[in-house]
XYZ file of C-alpha atoms in Angstrom:
223
model
C 19.814 7.446 -14.082
C 21.874 4.627 -15.215
C 20.383 2.593 -17.789
C 20.368 -1.051 -17.719
C 19.876 -2.503 -21.048
C 19.428 -6.106 -19.901
C 17.005 -5.335 -17.513
C 14.910 -3.599 -20.209
C 15.255 -5.953 -22.444
C 14.293 -8.845 -20.155
C 11.331 -6.683 -19.298
C 9.955 -5.733 -22.799
C 10.401 -9.261 -23.690
C 7.989 -10.403 -20.596
C 5.816 -8.050 -21.730
C 5.646 -9.054 -25.298
C 4.905 -12.682 -25.051
C 2.308 -11.715 -22.201
C 4.435 -13.506 -19.483
C 3.707 -10.638 -17.011
C -0.015 -9.396 -17.431
C -0.862 -5.775 -16.283
C -4.607 -4.904 -16.118
C -5.549 -2.029 -18.539
C -6.604 0.565 -16.889
C -4.849 -0.700 -13.556
C -7.382 -1.913 -10.946
C -9.670 -2.919 -13.760
C -8.798 -6.367 -13.107
C -7.275 -8.362 -9.936
C -5.101 -11.547 -9.803
C -4.942 -13.777 -6.748
C -1.585 -15.000 -5.692
C -1.136 -18.300 -4.106
C -0.169 -16.355 -1.151
C -3.634 -14.660 -1.411
C -2.352 -11.469 -1.934
C -4.280 -9.351 -4.255
C -2.213 -7.322 -7.348
C -2.322 -5.833 -10.521
C 0.083 -8.067 -12.033
C 0.694 -11.209 -12.605
C 3.994 -12.812 -13.775
C 4.731 -15.936 -15.278
C 8.415 -16.737 -16.418
C 7.628 -20.115 -17.680
C 6.070 -19.056 -20.361
C 9.772 -17.615 -21.803
C 10.456 -21.203 -22.137
C 7.983 -21.807 -25.141
C 10.167 -19.115 -26.895
C 13.575 -20.112 -28.275
C 15.056 -16.740 -28.879
C 13.932 -15.046 -25.556
C 15.281 -18.675 -23.409
C 18.519 -18.243 -25.116
C 19.035 -14.623 -24.081
C 17.410 -15.091 -20.438
C 20.012 -18.408 -20.127
C 23.019 -16.570 -21.379
C 22.335 -13.313 -19.077
C 21.590 -15.611 -16.143
C 25.078 -17.012 -16.720
C 26.927 -13.778 -17.200
C 25.366 -12.509 -14.175
C 26.035 -15.408 -12.140
C 30.029 -15.431 -13.263
C 29.950 -11.567 -12.656
C 28.565 -11.663 -9.043
C 29.817 -15.272 -7.789
C 32.207 -17.125 -9.913
C 31.945 -20.409 -11.130
C 30.423 -22.649 -8.270
C 30.496 -26.423 -8.043
C 26.750 -26.902 -8.372
C 23.538 -24.773 -9.915
C 20.652 -25.904 -7.723
C 16.854 -24.821 -9.292
C 13.935 -23.942 -6.733
C 11.145 -26.197 -7.813
C 9.102 -26.157 -9.995
C 9.272 -22.480 -11.572
C 13.123 -22.341 -11.838
C 13.995 -26.022 -12.480
C 14.084 -25.595 -16.301
C 16.091 -22.201 -16.005
C 18.302 -23.921 -13.695
C 19.087 -26.475 -16.220
C 19.768 -24.414 -19.123
C 22.357 -22.781 -16.687
C 23.910 -25.828 -15.463
C 24.142 -26.978 -18.846
C 25.924 -23.640 -20.664
C 28.627 -24.010 -17.768
C 29.414 -27.573 -17.662
C 28.012 -27.882 -14.091
C 26.267 -30.500 -12.219
C 22.490 -29.627 -11.583
C 20.249 -30.368 -8.748
C 16.874 -28.995 -7.681
C 14.816 -28.355 -4.243
C 11.537 -29.238 -3.400
C 9.216 -27.130 -1.147
C 9.570 -30.000 1.344
C 10.624 -33.536 1.209
C 8.570 -36.144 -0.382
C 6.264 -38.015 1.609
C 7.446 -41.462 -0.264
C 10.077 -43.300 -1.804
C 13.583 -41.702 -0.504
C 11.887 -38.939 1.139
C 14.165 -36.442 -0.455
C 13.776 -32.764 -0.804
C 17.035 -32.209 -2.532
C 16.966 -34.054 -5.824
C 20.787 -34.897 -7.598
C 23.730 -35.475 -6.101
C 25.168 -33.391 -3.280
C 28.128 -33.199 -1.476
C 29.227 -31.594 1.806
C 31.057 -28.570 1.323
C 30.596 -28.055 -2.269
C 29.779 -24.335 -3.543
C 26.215 -23.583 -4.876
C 24.580 -21.046 -6.835
C 20.649 -20.835 -6.745
C 18.608 -20.389 -9.713
C 15.202 -18.652 -9.239
C 12.533 -17.507 -11.767
C 10.582 -14.918 -9.707
C 11.314 -13.375 -6.195
C 8.048 -12.114 -4.222
C 8.524 -12.190 -0.557
C 11.418 -14.494 -0.870
C 10.342 -16.943 1.777
C 10.141 -20.189 -0.695
C 13.504 -19.224 -2.252
C 14.845 -18.915 1.074
C 13.728 -22.536 2.212
C 15.303 -24.161 -0.470
C 18.887 -22.398 0.517
C 18.157 -23.405 4.247
C 17.722 -27.135 2.742
C 20.880 -26.737 1.046
C 22.554 -25.274 4.046
C 21.121 -28.182 6.005
C 22.553 -30.516 3.668
C 26.018 -29.325 4.014
C 26.230 -26.873 0.841
C 27.882 -23.734 0.837
C 25.216 -21.079 -0.940
C 27.112 -18.521 -2.664
C 24.002 -16.792 -3.705
C 20.860 -16.429 -5.685
C 20.170 -15.565 -9.499
C 16.625 -14.748 -10.479
C 14.957 -13.337 -13.688
C 12.664 -11.004 -12.070
C 12.022 -9.461 -8.873
C 9.215 -7.382 -7.569
C 11.443 -5.298 -5.123
C 8.821 -5.766 -2.083
C 10.585 -4.353 1.286
C 10.017 -7.871 2.819
C 11.879 -9.837 0.553
C 14.704 -7.587 0.973
C 14.537 -8.040 4.798
C 13.883 -11.664 4.380
C 17.224 -12.021 2.498
C 19.150 -9.807 4.492
C 18.365 -11.912 7.463
C 19.143 -15.020 5.860
C 22.359 -13.747 4.671
C 21.398 -14.649 1.169
C 23.288 -12.516 -1.853
C 20.413 -11.887 -4.538
C 20.850 -10.254 -8.029
C 18.433 -10.408 -10.859
C 17.936 -9.610 -14.380
C 14.967 -7.288 -14.393
C 12.856 -5.607 -11.577
C 9.195 -4.021 -10.874
C 10.125 -0.639 -11.656
C 11.835 -1.202 -14.924
C 9.147 -3.395 -15.743
C 6.373 -0.681 -15.077
C 8.500 2.005 -16.978
C 9.207 -0.486 -19.926
C 5.140 -1.069 -20.014
C 4.552 2.628 -19.975
C 6.684 3.046 -23.051
C 4.911 0.038 -24.923
C 1.235 2.034 -23.784
C 0.567 -1.403 -21.993
C -0.420 1.468 -19.178
C -0.219 4.995 -18.983
C 1.758 7.498 -16.960
C -1.216 7.791 -14.674
C -1.194 4.274 -13.736
C 2.207 4.847 -12.093
C 1.076 6.130 -8.769
C -1.282 3.158 -7.998
C 1.375 0.554 -9.238
C 3.997 1.974 -6.690
C 1.662 2.432 -3.987
C 0.529 -1.432 -4.861
C 4.246 -2.353 -4.294
C 4.569 -0.390 -1.061
C 2.021 -2.392 0.656
C 0.924 -5.416 -1.481
C -0.547 -7.457 1.365
C -3.275 -5.137 1.881
C -4.071 -4.113 -1.807
C -7.056 -5.219 -3.286
C -9.300 -4.428 -0.038
C -12.250 -2.300 -0.463
C -10.454 1.129 0.255
C -7.768 0.537 -2.310
C -10.142 -1.137 -4.678
C -11.916 1.842 -4.990
C -9.039 4.375 -4.842
C -7.665 2.410 -7.902
C -10.802 1.993 -10.258
């Protein structure tokens, strides 16, 4: 297997600053996501913003990956709220305009869903901090397309790599690239003794069917 040193360093950083929380042993603590899914892992990449060296490294790698994958767009778009700051950092580094996309249009004022100036036909790359199912990220893409943008693709810090997400991105015809991913993260967690090798089967099983994990039969098996 070819090593991805960037993915490993990102995973190492997320674990060190506790932006990613893994219960030890796996199953001893359960996190509930906004979707209602039960999970043995919780990722909050906003914490990286409090660490200048990590924040700078992530920004540099996002720019490098973006340019390599999609070239230089006309506009950088962040998905509210988690990727607004990351998107601003990338746009500033590239000398590009920045906009951000709300989950839905405001119910007051101008009723905007897209904040900032976007012209029809402009090429946009979307910045995201985290990909789970991809639904909220792809809703932002659809809003941009409806406004006349040409969405070149999406760049994210981390993905869980769910089959559902892969299917959603394929159906929406959106190219996604990420700095790090779940497989690299759990292997890095083993190296740092945050979890043990015996935890890996449970973590891999959760990733296969996250919507049903945490039900009684799964909880019993993972204790």
